[in-house]
mmCIF file of C-alpha atoms in Angstrom:
data_model
loop_
_atom_site.group_PDB
_atom_site.id
_atom_site.type_symbol
_atom_site.label_atom_id
_atom_site.label_comp_id
_atom_site.label_asym_id
_atom_site.label_seq_id
_atom_site.Cartn_x
_atom_site.Cartn_y
_atom_site.Cartn_z
ATOM 1 C CA MET C 23 -0.058 -0.056 0.087
ATOM 2 C CA GLU C 24 2.869 2.352 0.728
ATOM 3 C CA GLU C 25 4.280 1.750 -2.600
ATOM 4 C CA ILE C 26 1.019 2.740 -4.336
ATOM 5 C CA ARG C 27 0.863 5.926 -2.091
ATOM 6 C CA ARG C 28 4.179 6.973 -3.168
ATOM 7 C CA ALA C 29 3.600 6.467 -6.818
ATOM 8 C CA ALA C 30 0.578 8.355 -6.677
ATOM 9 C CA LEU C 31 2.549 11.258 -5.096
ATOM 10 C CA GLU C 32 4.846 11.200 -7.785
ATOM 11 C CA GLN C 33 2.380 11.292 -10.348
ATOM 12 C CA GLU C 34 0.830 14.337 -8.771
ATOM 13 C CA GLN C 35 4.311 16.083 -8.664
ATOM 14 C CA LEU C 36 4.721 15.164 -12.210
ATOM 15 C CA PHE C 37 1.258 16.917 -13.075
ATOM 16 C CA ARG C 38 2.351 19.972 -11.224
ATOM 17 C CA VAL C 39 5.697 20.167 -13.002
ATOM 18 C CA LEU C 40 4.097 19.705 -16.157
ATOM 19 C CA GLN C 41 1.577 22.706 -15.317
ATOM 20 C CA ILE C 42 4.890 24.779 -14.578
ATOM 21 C CA SER C 43 6.152 23.944 -18.132
ATOM 22 C CA GLU C 44 2.839 24.859 -19.741
ATOM 23 C CA LYS C 45 2.800 28.315 -18.069
ATOM 24 C CA LEU C 46 6.581 28.727 -18.903
ATOM 25 C CA GLU C 47 5.662 28.367 -22.668
ATOM 26 C CA LEU C 48 3.482 31.563 -22.474
ATOM 27 C CA ILE C 49 6.311 33.678 -21.389
ATOM 28 C CA ASN C 50 8.409 35.411 -23.781
ATOM 29 C CA THR C 51 11.279 37.284 -22.119
ATOM 30 C CA PRO C 52 14.831 36.132 -21.300
ATOM 31 C CA PHE C 53 14.537 37.246 -17.739
ATOM 32 C CA LEU C 54 12.105 36.352 -15.060
ATOM 33 C CA ASP C 55 11.020 38.702 -12.163
ATOM 34 C CA GLN C 56 9.270 37.955 -9.084
ATOM 35 C CA GLU C 57 5.860 38.290 -10.619
ATOM 36 C CA HIS C 58 6.721 35.729 -13.313
ATOM 37 C CA LEU C 59 8.146 33.177 -10.565
ATOM 38 C CA ASP C 60 4.909 33.418 -8.620
ATOM 39 C CA TYR C 61 2.631 32.794 -11.575
ATOM 40 C CA LEU C 62 4.738 29.963 -12.549
ATOM 41 C CA GLY C 63 4.942 28.357 -8.918
ATOM 42 C CA VAL C 64 8.849 28.701 -8.542
ATOM 43 C CA ALA C 65 10.190 29.544 -5.153
ATOM 44 C CA VAL C 66 13.748 31.024 -4.858
ATOM 45 C CA ARG C 67 14.897 29.873 -1.307
ATOM 46 C CA GLN C 68 18.052 30.705 0.718
ATOM 47 C CA PRO C 69 21.053 31.310 -1.420
ATOM 48 C CA LEU C 70 23.481 28.407 -2.055
ATOM 49 C CA ASP C 71 26.755 29.012 -0.343
ATOM 50 C CA VAL C 72 29.355 27.616 -2.713
ATOM 51 C CA ASP C 73 32.265 29.409 -0.948
ATOM 52 C CA ASP C 74 31.970 27.303 2.221
ATOM 53 C CA ASP C 75 32.529 30.565 4.212
ATOM 54 C CA GLY C 76 30.535 29.433 7.139
ATOM 55 C CA THR C 77 27.315 30.890 6.358
ATOM 56 C CA ARG C 78 24.383 29.403 8.369
ATOM 57 C CA ASP C 79 22.598 27.085 5.990
ATOM 58 C CA PHE C 80 19.528 25.457 7.092
ATOM 59 C CA ASP C 81 18.078 24.638 3.795
ATOM 60 C CA PRO C 82 18.575 21.071 2.428
ATOM 61 C CA ARG C 83 21.656 20.411 0.256
ATOM 62 C CA PHE C 84 21.860 17.549 -2.264
ATOM 63 C CA PHE C 85 25.234 18.096 -3.843
ATOM 64 C CA GLU C 86 28.676 18.470 -2.060
ATOM 65 C CA SER C 87 31.905 20.104 -3.295
ATOM 66 C CA TRP C 88 34.876 17.929 -2.184
ATOM 67 C CA LEU C 89 37.825 18.154 -4.442
ATOM 68 C CA PRO C 90 40.895 20.070 -3.164
ATOM 69 C CA ASP C 91 41.841 23.282 -4.973
ATOM 70 C CA GLU C 92 45.356 21.777 -5.518
ATOM 71 C CA LEU C 93 43.928 18.923 -7.608
ATOM 72 C CA VAL C 94 41.824 21.283 -9.799
ATOM 73 C CA ALA C 95 44.974 23.485 -10.468
ATOM 74 C CA GLU C 96 47.012 20.369 -11.311
ATOM 75 C CA VAL C 97 44.589 19.245 -14.181
ATOM 76 C CA ALA C 98 44.150 22.910 -15.321
ATOM 77 C CA CYS C 99 47.692 23.687 -15.829
ATOM 78 C CA ASP C 100 48.025 22.144 -19.354
ATOM 79 C CA GLU C 101 44.999 23.462 -20.977
ATOM 80 C CA LEU C 102 44.686 27.092 -22.525
ATOM 81 C CA TRP C 103 42.314 29.552 -20.994
ATOM 82 C CA MET C 104 40.916 31.815 -23.746
ATOM 83 C CA ASP C 105 39.353 35.015 -22.533
ATOM 84 C CA ARG C 106 38.266 36.480 -25.870
ATOM 85 C CA LEU C 107 38.427 35.592 -29.432
ATOM 86 C CA GLY C 108 40.004 37.661 -32.035
ATOM 87 C CA PRO C 109 38.288 40.852 -33.183
ATOM 88 C CA ASP C 110 37.941 39.779 -36.674
ATOM 89 C CA MET C 111 35.245 36.943 -35.664
ATOM 90 C CA SER C 112 31.699 38.140 -35.504
ATOM 91 C CA PRO C 113 29.249 36.596 -33.065
ATOM 92 C CA ALA C 114 27.226 34.882 -35.704
ATOM 93 C CA GLU C 115 30.435 32.663 -36.503
ATOM 94 C CA TRP C 116 30.777 31.194 -33.002
ATOM 95 C CA ARG C 117 28.928 30.436 -29.742
ATOM 96 C CA PHE C 118 30.067 32.463 -26.893
ATOM 97 C CA GLU C 119 30.532 29.471 -24.575
ATOM 98 C CA ASP C 120 32.506 27.317 -27.217
ATOM 99 C CA TYR C 121 36.017 28.249 -26.646
ATOM 100 C CA LYS C 122 35.841 28.994 -22.932
ATOM 101 C CA PHE C 123 34.069 25.855 -22.005
ATOM 102 C CA ARG C 124 36.852 23.730 -23.617
ATOM 103 C CA TRP C 125 39.028 24.672 -20.496
ATOM 104 C CA PHE C 126 36.137 23.440 -18.265
ATOM 105 C CA GLN C 127 35.709 20.394 -20.236
ATOM 106 C CA HIS C 128 39.399 19.569 -20.105
ATOM 107 C CA CYS C 129 39.441 19.792 -16.248
ATOM 108 C CA LEU C 130 36.513 17.603 -15.814
ATOM 109 C CA GLU C 131 37.410 14.924 -18.142
ATOM 110 C CA GLN C 132 40.683 14.761 -16.241
ATOM 111 C CA LEU C 133 39.021 14.616 -12.993
ATOM 112 C CA TYR C 134 36.467 11.908 -14.115
ATOM 113 C CA GLU C 135 39.235 9.765 -15.308
ATOM 114 C CA MET C 136 40.858 9.822 -11.842
ATOM 115 C CA ASP C 137 37.471 8.930 -10.207
ATOM 116 C CA ASN C 138 34.913 7.392 -12.413
ATOM 117 C CA GLU C 139 32.543 6.061 -9.856
ATOM 118 C CA ILE C 140 30.689 9.234 -8.830
ATOM 119 C CA TRP C 141 29.543 10.726 -12.190
ATOM 120 C CA ASP C 142 28.761 9.456 -15.849
ATOM 121 C CA PRO C 143 29.342 12.539 -18.081
ATOM 122 C CA TRP C 144 28.146 13.518 -21.342
ATOM 123 C CA PHE C 145 29.955 16.325 -23.191
ATOM 124 C CA THR C 146 27.475 16.589 -26.363
ATOM 125 C CA ASP C 147 24.681 18.295 -27.680
ATOM 126 C CA ALA C 148 21.093 18.147 -26.644
ATOM 127 C CA LEU C 149 19.934 15.562 -29.362
ATOM 128 C CA GLU C 150 22.542 12.925 -28.335
ATOM 129 C CA ILE C 151 21.929 13.359 -24.646
ATOM 130 C CA ARG C 152 18.106 12.827 -25.239
ATOM 131 C CA GLN C 153 18.536 9.896 -27.526
ATOM 132 C CA CYS C 154 21.259 7.997 -25.329
ATOM 133 C CA THR C 155 19.714 8.920 -21.934
ATOM 134 C CA GLY C 156 16.175 10.249 -22.256
ATOM 135 C CA LEU C 157 17.000 13.619 -20.701
ATOM 136 C CA ALA C 158 15.427 16.156 -22.937
ATOM 137 C CA LEU C 159 17.345 19.383 -21.919
ATOM 138 C CA PRO C 160 16.095 22.631 -23.540
ATOM 139 C CA PHE C 161 17.444 24.661 -26.277
ATOM 140 C CA ARG C 162 16.176 27.735 -28.035
ATOM 141 C CA GLN C 163 17.294 29.640 -30.986
ATOM 142 C CA ARG C 164 15.907 33.186 -31.169
ATOM 143 C CA LEU C 165 15.758 35.448 -34.340
ATOM 144 C CA MET C 166 19.061 36.825 -33.965
ATOM 145 C CA PRO C 167 21.946 34.134 -34.281
ATOM 146 C CA GLU C 168 23.797 35.517 -31.084
ATOM 147 C CA GLU C 169 20.444 35.006 -29.160
ATOM 148 C CA TYR C 170 20.242 31.354 -27.705
ATOM 149 C CA TYR C 171 20.522 28.838 -24.793
ATOM 150 C CA LEU C 172 21.496 25.297 -25.090
ATOM 151 C CA PRO C 173 23.150 22.317 -23.144
ATOM 152 C CA VAL C 174 26.570 21.493 -23.352
ATOM 153 C CA ALA C 175 26.891 18.820 -20.908
ATOM 154 C CA ALA C 176 24.990 16.317 -18.743
ATOM 155 C CA PHE C 177 25.858 14.272 -15.560
ATOM 156 C CA PHE C 178 24.176 11.085 -14.140
ATOM 157 C CA PRO C 179 25.211 9.341 -10.925
ATOM 158 C CA VAL C 180 27.165 6.060 -11.709
ATOM 159 C CA ASP C 181 25.283 4.827 -8.740
ATOM 160 C CA LYS C 182 21.802 4.265 -10.436
ATOM 161 C CA THR C 183 19.925 4.243 -7.110
ATOM 162 C CA LYS C 184 20.573 7.949 -6.583
ATOM 163 C CA PRO C 185 17.837 10.313 -8.095
ATOM 164 C CA HIS C 186 20.386 13.153 -8.756
ATOM 165 C CA VAL C 187 21.003 14.524 -12.064
ATOM 166 C CA ALA C 188 23.030 17.792 -13.306
ATOM 167 C CA CYS C 189 23.701 19.760 -16.323
ATOM 168 C CA VAL C 190 25.619 22.646 -17.805
ATOM 169 C CA MET C 191 23.812 25.124 -20.031
ATOM 170 C CA ALA C 192 25.155 27.957 -21.979
ATOM 171 C CA ASP C 193 22.945 31.367 -22.347
ATOM 172 C CA SER C 194 23.942 34.150 -24.559
ATOM 173 C CA ASN C 195 22.108 36.458 -22.048
ATOM 174 C CA VAL C 196 23.590 38.110 -18.965
ATOM 175 C CA ALA C 197 21.072 38.464 -16.253
ATOM 176 C CA PRO C 198 20.821 41.627 -14.870
ATOM 177 C CA GLY C 199 21.711 41.575 -11.027
ATOM 178 C CA ASP C 200 19.889 38.496 -9.304
ATOM 179 C CA GLN C 201 17.329 38.086 -11.947
ATOM 180 C CA VAL C 202 16.534 34.548 -13.063
ATOM 181 C CA LEU C 203 17.094 33.554 -16.531
ATOM 182 C CA TYR C 204 14.325 32.111 -18.543
ATOM 183 C CA SER C 205 16.683 29.188 -19.301
ATOM 184 C CA GLU C 206 17.353 28.455 -15.690
ATOM 185 C CA VAL C 207 13.733 27.712 -14.941
ATOM 186 C CA HIS C 208 13.330 26.009 -18.217
ATOM 187 C CA SER C 209 16.360 23.610 -17.420
ATOM 188 C CA ALA C 210 15.239 23.204 -13.883
ATOM 189 C CA VAL C 211 11.796 21.881 -15.135
ATOM 190 C CA ARG C 212 13.278 19.402 -17.441
ATOM 191 C CA LEU C 213 15.651 17.961 -14.814
ATOM 192 C CA VAL C 214 12.984 17.528 -12.379
ATOM 193 C CA ARG C 215 10.567 16.176 -14.903
ATOM 194 C CA PHE C 216 12.998 13.710 -16.207
ATOM 195 C CA ARG C 217 13.378 11.597 -12.996
ATOM 196 C CA LEU C 218 9.485 12.069 -12.170
ATOM 197 C CA GLU C 219 8.691 10.569 -15.674
ATOM 198 C CA GLN C 220 11.297 7.762 -15.485
ATOM 199 C CA GLY C 221 9.468 6.475 -12.432
ATOM 200 C CA GLN C 222 12.670 4.692 -11.356
ATOM 201 C CA HIS C 223 12.943 6.587 -8.128
ATOM 202 C CA THR C 224 9.686 6.260 -6.608
ATOM 203 C CA GLY C 225 11.167 5.328 -3.236
ATOM 204 C CA HIS C 226 12.717 8.950 -3.117
ATOM 205 C CA HIS C 227 10.641 11.991 -1.977
ATOM 206 C CA THR C 228 13.043 14.190 -3.541
ATOM 207 C CA LYS C 229 14.878 14.245 -6.990
ATOM 208 C CA PRO C 230 17.557 16.802 -6.799
ATOM 209 C CA GLY C 231 19.021 18.539 -9.885
ATOM 210 C CA MET C 232 22.134 20.649 -10.272
ATOM 211 C CA LEU C 233 22.303 23.267 -12.842
ATOM 212 C CA TYR C 234 25.340 25.191 -13.923
ATOM 213 C CA THR C 235 24.649 28.142 -16.239
ATOM 214 C CA LEU C 236 27.150 30.059 -18.231
ATOM 215 C CA HIS C 237 26.177 33.581 -18.844
ATOM 216 C CA ARG C 238 27.911 34.141 -22.143
ATOM 217 C CA ASP C 239 31.504 33.841 -21.653
ATOM 218 C CA LEU C 240 31.509 36.414 -18.754
ATOM 219 C CA PHE C 241 29.747 34.748 -15.732
ATOM 220 C CA ALA C 242 28.227 31.777 -14.226
ATOM 221 C CA ARG C 243 25.713 30.736 -11.650
ATOM 222 C CA ILE C 244 24.931 27.409 -9.682
ATOM 223 C CA THR C 245 21.505 26.442 -9.019
ATOM 224 C CA GLN C 246 20.148 23.446 -6.928
ATOM 225 C CA VAL C 247 16.590 22.325 -7.970
ATOM 226 C CA HIS C 248 14.074 20.001 -6.812
ATOM 227 C CA PHE C 249 10.221 19.887 -6.574
ATOM 228 C CA ASP C 250 8.805 20.398 -3.092
ATOM 229 C CA GLY C 251 5.632 18.305 -2.526
ATOM 230 C CA LYS C 252 4.397 20.128 0.541
ATOM 231 C CA SER C 253 4.258 23.368 -1.116
ATOM 232 C CA SER C 254 3.791 22.236 -4.623
ATOM 233 C CA LYS C 255 6.452 24.497 -5.978
ATOM 234 C CA LEU C 256 9.644 24.148 -7.840
ATOM 235 C CA VAL C 257 12.427 25.291 -5.606
ATOM 236 C CA LEU C 258 15.743 26.991 -6.664
ATOM 237 C CA ARG C 259 18.621 27.744 -4.436
ATOM 238 C CA ARG C 260 21.224 29.802 -6.451
ATOM 239 C CA SER C 261 24.792 30.795 -5.931
ATOM 240 C CA ARG C 262 26.118 34.196 -6.200
ATOM 241 C CA ARG C 263 27.187 35.218 -9.609
ATOM 242 C CA LEU C 264 30.711 33.494 -10.645
ATOM 243 C CA ASP C 265 33.024 35.862 -12.476
ATOM 244 C CA LEU C 266 34.760 34.106 -15.276
ATOM 245 C CA ARG C 267 36.443 37.284 -16.705
ATOM 246 C CA GLY C 268 40.188 37.726 -17.018
ATOM 247 C CA PRO C 269 43.235 36.781 -19.008
ATOM 248 C CA GLU C 270 44.047 33.831 -16.740
ATOM 249 C CA PRO C 271 41.453 31.512 -15.076
ATOM 250 C CA PRO C 272 40.138 33.472 -11.999
ATOM 251 C CA LYS C 273 39.200 31.758 -8.666
ATOM 252 C CA ASP C 274 35.659 31.506 -9.723
ATOM 253 C CA ALA C 275 36.553 29.355 -12.768
ATOM 254 C CA TYR C 276 38.282 26.746 -10.496
ATOM 255 C CA LEU C 277 35.291 26.909 -7.823
ATOM 256 C CA LEU C 278 32.946 26.234 -10.837
ATOM 257 C CA VAL C 279 34.994 23.073 -11.702
ATOM 258 C CA ARG C 280 34.991 21.935 -8.095
ATOM 259 C CA TRP C 281 31.164 22.046 -7.996
ATOM 260 C CA VAL C 282 30.483 20.401 -11.421
ATOM 261 C CA ALA C 283 32.812 17.517 -10.242
ATOM 262 C CA ASN C 284 30.714 17.323 -6.875
ATOM 263 C CA ARG C 285 29.203 14.359 -5.357
ATOM 264 C CA PRO C 286 25.507 13.763 -4.550
ATOM 265 C CA VAL C 287 24.511 13.811 -0.817
ATOM 266 C CA GLY C 288 21.353 14.351 1.339
ATOM 267 C CA GLN C 289 18.399 12.529 2.444
ATOM 268 C CA THR C 290 16.224 11.959 -0.601
ATOM 269 C CA GLU C 291 14.673 8.625 0.359
ATOM 270 C CA TYR C 292 11.550 7.770 2.204
ATOM 271 C CA VAL C 293 12.290 6.295 5.548
ATOM 272 C CA ASP C 294 9.919 3.323 6.321
ATOM 273 C CA GLU C 295 8.167 3.317 9.578
ATOM 274 C CA PRO C 296 8.770 0.113 11.626
ATOM 275 C CA GLU C 297 5.725 -2.229 11.880
ATOM 276 C CA PRO C 298 4.053 -2.007 15.117
ATOM 277 C CA ASP C 299 4.873 -4.833 17.716
ATOM 278 C CA GLU C 300 1.982 -7.305 18.207
ATOM 279 C CA TRP C 301 2.114 -6.649 21.851
ATOM 280 C CA THR C 302 1.731 -2.906 21.558
ATOM 281 C CA THR C 303 -1.188 -3.063 18.899
ATOM 282 C CA THR C 304 -4.625 -2.606 20.358
ATOM 283 C CA LYS C 305 -8.113 -2.711 18.773
ATOM 284 C CA ASP C 306 -8.929 0.667 20.085
ATOM 285 C CA SER C 307 -7.624 2.968 17.088
ATOM 286 C CA SER C 308 -9.329 6.297 18.407
ATOM 287 C CA ASN C 309 -5.729 7.665 19.279
ATOM 288 C CA THR C 310 -4.431 6.859 15.712
ATOM 289 C CA ALA C 311 -4.232 9.684 13.175
ATOM 290 C CA PRO C 312 -5.938 8.444 9.823
ATOM 291 C CA ARG C 313 -3.450 7.810 6.995
ATOM 292 C CA ILE C 314 -3.805 9.855 3.958
ATOM 293 C CA LEU C 315 -3.316 7.434 0.999
ATOM 294 C CA LEU C 316 -3.574 9.886 -1.743
ATOM 295 C CA GLY C 317 -2.465 13.566 -2.062
ATOM 296 C CA TYR C 318 -0.378 15.534 0.420
ATOM 297 C CA ALA C 319 -0.671 15.609 4.098
ATOM 298 C CA SER C 320 -1.144 19.290 5.234
#
């Protein structure tokens, strides 16, 4: 009976996520303000502390940065960091993230070769990711060639029992201030929807996703996502904006590598209640709260 209840909850969550997706299609702007987020049912919670600066963090975390800085510096030393392309190349001839992401991809590939028991990485386009894994990450080309967003990598836990999933998205827009990019919510919806549609982790109340968004070749942001069944909202926890500018890899570039090469953590699985002992079970159930088999408990 418990399995049936959990499957029903999962289907209800999927229905809510699909509603968010439908509403999102009605919005035509690269940036989302609070009014948009409220309309969609998206909650931006406490900022994600990616610097480990001792900030009190009471909200759940489902991904953990653990690599030492020295190891990241070691794998990065033999790859060229390209800050800008030559002035003779127009934006229509290249995508902003192409040349800079090569540095990140090189570092990550080296790290995954050292430890291949955490993530299964896919450094390829949206079509191949979908065909080979089933994850349908979003991509959008607008009227102008330099206006777009698209995936450049996806990551799946080697341990198939874990419901975590992650991706790197490139967006040609730079979000002003702390505004949320349209592509951030679009990608968050697809990550959560993927796990809910699969139906392979019904025993987990939370299916977390991690999103790494490149804002052109200038900045980046790390966003943890999950669907909260109690509030029926898509929850985002966003990092500060990481600065990727400079003739040499800045500290934030190394920080981003460390976080992409994270490890999944956190309590995501339902905890089964122990069966009552026959000696403590009574026929009088007046003191027992009724169980809700479908829907959410308030």
